[in-house]
PDB file of C-alpha atoms in Angstrom:
ATOM      1  CA  MET A   1       0.000   0.000   0.000  1.00 83.00           C
ATOM      2  CA  THR A   2       1.200   3.504  -0.849  1.00 83.00           C
ATOM      3  CA  VAL A   3       0.070   6.581   1.073  1.00 77.00           C
ATOM      4  CA  SER A   4       0.773  10.164   0.047  1.00 81.00           C
ATOM      5  CA  ASP A   5       0.185  13.651   1.420  1.00 76.00           C
ATOM      6  CA  CYS A   6      -1.224  12.536   4.748  1.00 77.00           C
ATOM      7  CA  THR A   7      -0.936  12.912   8.511  1.00 72.00           C
ATOM      8  CA  GLY A   8      -1.103  10.065  10.988  1.00 76.00           C
ATOM      9  CA  GLU A   9      -1.107  10.418  14.774  1.00 68.00           C
ATOM     10  CA  ALA A  10      -1.570   7.626  17.291  1.00 68.00           C
ATOM     11  CA  CYS A  11      -0.513   6.200  20.630  1.00 64.00           C
ATOM     12  CA  GLY A  12       1.106   3.358  18.668  1.00 67.00           C
ATOM     13  CA  ASN A  13       2.260   3.754  15.053  1.00 71.00           C
ATOM     14  CA  GLY A  14       1.331   6.982  13.269  1.00 73.00           C
ATOM     15  CA  ILE A  15       1.552   5.707   9.649  1.00 79.00           C
ATOM     16  CA  VAL A  16       2.213   2.144   8.484  1.00 82.00           C
ATOM     17  CA  ALA A  17       2.489   1.448   4.732  1.00 84.00           C
ATOM     18  CA  THR A  18       4.830  -0.029   2.124  1.00 90.00           C
ATOM     19  CA  THR A  19       5.610   3.383   0.588  1.00 92.00           C
ATOM     20  CA  VAL A  20       4.986   6.715   2.296  1.00 89.00           C
ATOM     21  CA  ASN A  21       5.300   9.989   0.346  1.00 91.00           C
ATOM     22  CA  ASN A  22       5.119  13.550   1.705  1.00 88.00           C
ATOM     23  CA  CYS A  23       3.597  12.551   5.026  1.00 87.00           C
ATOM     24  CA  TYR A  24       3.808  13.504   8.689  1.00 80.00           C
ATOM     25  CA  GLY A  25       3.691  10.687  11.222  1.00 77.00           C
ATOM     26  CA  ASN A  26       3.528  11.197  14.978  1.00 75.00           C
ATOM     27  CA  SER A  27       3.559   8.614  17.754  1.00 73.00           C
ATOM     28  CA  VAL A  28       2.810   9.873  21.241  1.00 74.00           C
ATOM     29  CA  GLY A  29       3.485   6.516  22.898  1.00 70.00           C
ATOM     30  CA  LEU A  30       5.720   3.502  22.375  1.00 72.00           C
ATOM     31  CA  GLY A  31       5.440   3.344  18.616  1.00 71.00           C
ATOM     32  CA  ASN A  32       6.819   4.670  15.358  1.00 74.00           C
ATOM     33  CA  GLY A  33       5.903   7.935  13.690  1.00 76.00           C
ATOM     34  CA  ILE A  34       6.257   6.307  10.260  1.00 80.00           C
ATOM     35  CA  LEU A  35       6.899   2.616   9.561  1.00 82.00           C
ATOM     36  CA  ALA A  36       7.492   1.856   5.872  1.00 88.00           C
ATOM     37  CA  SER A  37       9.700   0.055   3.390  1.00 88.00           C
ATOM     38  CA  THR A  38      10.302   3.373   1.608  1.00 91.00           C
ATOM     39  CA  ALA A  39       9.743   6.867   3.009  1.00 90.00           C
ATOM     40  CA  ASN A  40      10.085   9.873   0.680  1.00 91.00           C
ATOM     41  CA  ASN A  41      10.068  13.482   1.881  1.00 87.00           C
ATOM     42  CA  CYS A  42       8.475  12.612   5.219  1.00 87.00           C
ATOM     43  CA  TYR A  43       8.613  14.063   8.714  1.00 80.00           C
ATOM     44  CA  GLY A  44       8.348  11.675  11.620  1.00 74.00           C
ATOM     45  CA  GLN A  45       8.097  12.366  15.323  1.00 72.00           C
ATOM     46  CA  SER A  46       7.961  10.069  18.329  1.00 71.00           C
ATOM     47  CA  VAL A  47       8.282  10.366  22.095  1.00 72.00           C
ATOM     48  CA  ASN A  48       9.669   6.931  22.966  1.00 73.00           C
ATOM     49  CA  GLY A  49       9.943   4.983  19.734  1.00 68.00           C
ATOM     50  CA  ILE A  50      11.380   5.536  16.267  1.00 69.00           C
ATOM     51  CA  TRP A  51      10.317   8.593  14.305  1.00 73.00           C
ATOM     52  CA  ILE A  52      10.929   7.168  10.871  1.00 76.00           C
ATOM     53  CA  TRP A  53      11.652   3.461  10.442  1.00 78.00           C
ATOM     54  CA  ALA A  54      12.262   2.712   6.766  1.00 87.00           C
ATOM     55  CA  THR A  55      13.215  -0.925   6.352  1.00 84.00           C
ATOM     56  CA  GLY A  56      14.621  -0.008   2.930  1.00 87.00           C
ATOM     57  CA  LEU A  57      15.073   3.640   1.920  1.00 89.00           C
ATOM     58  CA  ALA A  58      14.506   6.952   3.694  1.00 90.00           C
ATOM     59  CA  ASN A  59      14.862   9.751   1.147  1.00 89.00           C
ATOM     60  CA  ALA A  60      14.836  13.480   2.047  1.00 91.00           C
ATOM     61  CA  CYS A  61      13.182  12.827   5.416  1.00 88.00           C
ATOM     62  CA  GLN A  62      13.349  14.630   8.754  1.00 82.00           C
ATOM     63  CA  GLY A  63      13.244  12.765  12.031  1.00 78.00           C
ATOM     64  CA  GLN A  64      12.978  13.831  15.633  1.00 73.00           C
ATOM     65  CA  CYS A  65      12.730  11.712  18.756  1.00 75.00           C
ATOM     66  CA  THR A  66      12.622  12.708  22.402  1.00 74.00           C
ATOM     67  CA  SER A  67      14.152   9.510  23.775  1.00 76.00           C
ATOM     68  CA  GLY A  68      14.845   7.082  20.978  1.00 75.00           C
ATOM     69  CA  VAL A  69      15.870   6.789  17.352  1.00 80.00           C
ATOM     70  CA  ALA A  70      15.074   9.642  14.952  1.00 79.00           C
ATOM     71  CA  ILE A  71      15.639   7.643  11.747  1.00 84.00           C
ATOM     72  CA  LYS A  72      16.244   3.927  11.349  1.00 83.00           C
ATOM     73  CA  ALA A  73      16.896   2.807   7.772  1.00 90.00           C
ATOM     74  CA  TYR A  74      18.993   0.495   5.650  1.00 91.00           C
ATOM     75  CA  VAL A  75      19.719   3.405   3.258  1.00 93.00           C
ATOM     76  CA  ALA A  76      19.181   7.092   4.042  1.00 92.00           C
ATOM     77  CA  ASN A  77      19.688   9.853   1.475  1.00 94.00           C
ATOM     78  CA  ALA A  78      19.620  13.594   2.239  1.00 93.00           C
ATOM     79  CA  CYS A  79      17.863  13.164   5.582  1.00 91.00           C
ATOM     80  CA  VAL A  80      17.964  15.599   8.501  1.00 86.00           C
ATOM     81  CA  ILE A  81      18.070  14.521  12.130  1.00 82.00           C
ATOM     82  CA  LEU A  82      16.493  17.211  14.305  1.00 80.00           C
ATOM     83  CA  ALA A  83      16.909  15.345  17.598  1.00 79.00           C
ATOM     84  CA  GLY A  84      17.643  11.828  18.762  1.00 78.00           C
ATOM     85  CA  THR A  85      20.012   9.164  17.488  1.00 80.00           C
ATOM     86  CA  THR A  86      20.153   7.244  14.212  1.00 85.00           C
ATOM     87  CA  ASN A  87      20.445   3.626  13.163  1.00 87.00           C
ATOM     88  CA  ILE A  88      21.372   3.880   9.478  1.00 91.00           C
ATOM     89  CA  VAL A  89      23.443   1.270   7.626  1.00 93.00           C
ATOM     90  CA  HIS A  90      24.280   3.385   4.532  1.00 93.00           C
ATOM     91  CA  LYS A  91      24.199   7.224   4.569  1.00 93.00           C
ATOM     92  CA  PHE A  92      24.352   9.427   1.463  1.00 94.00           C
ATOM     93  CA  ASN A  93      24.346  13.234   1.233  1.00 94.00           C
ATOM     94  CA  MET A  94      24.136  13.692   4.977  1.00 85.00           C
ATOM     95  CA  PRO A  95      26.534  13.930   7.931  1.00 78.00           C
TER      96      PRO A  95
END
């Protein structure tokens, strides 16, 4: 499933889909802001989980996490970490 141009907020996972484009996902509990195989141009936020968890590619995303992982991805390209840590295997065009 592909979702585009949306907002998802929940106590668990904000947005869960195969591909997520131009979305904002927020988890206010122990969940993920966005959980996807591919996340493009997304913003994810979480209090105690993972803001953006892309099992494949996170492209041009922003992640922020109060006490957890901002972006977790196998490949991340041109992403910005506003707060929190990362768990990225391959980084491109980012510090």
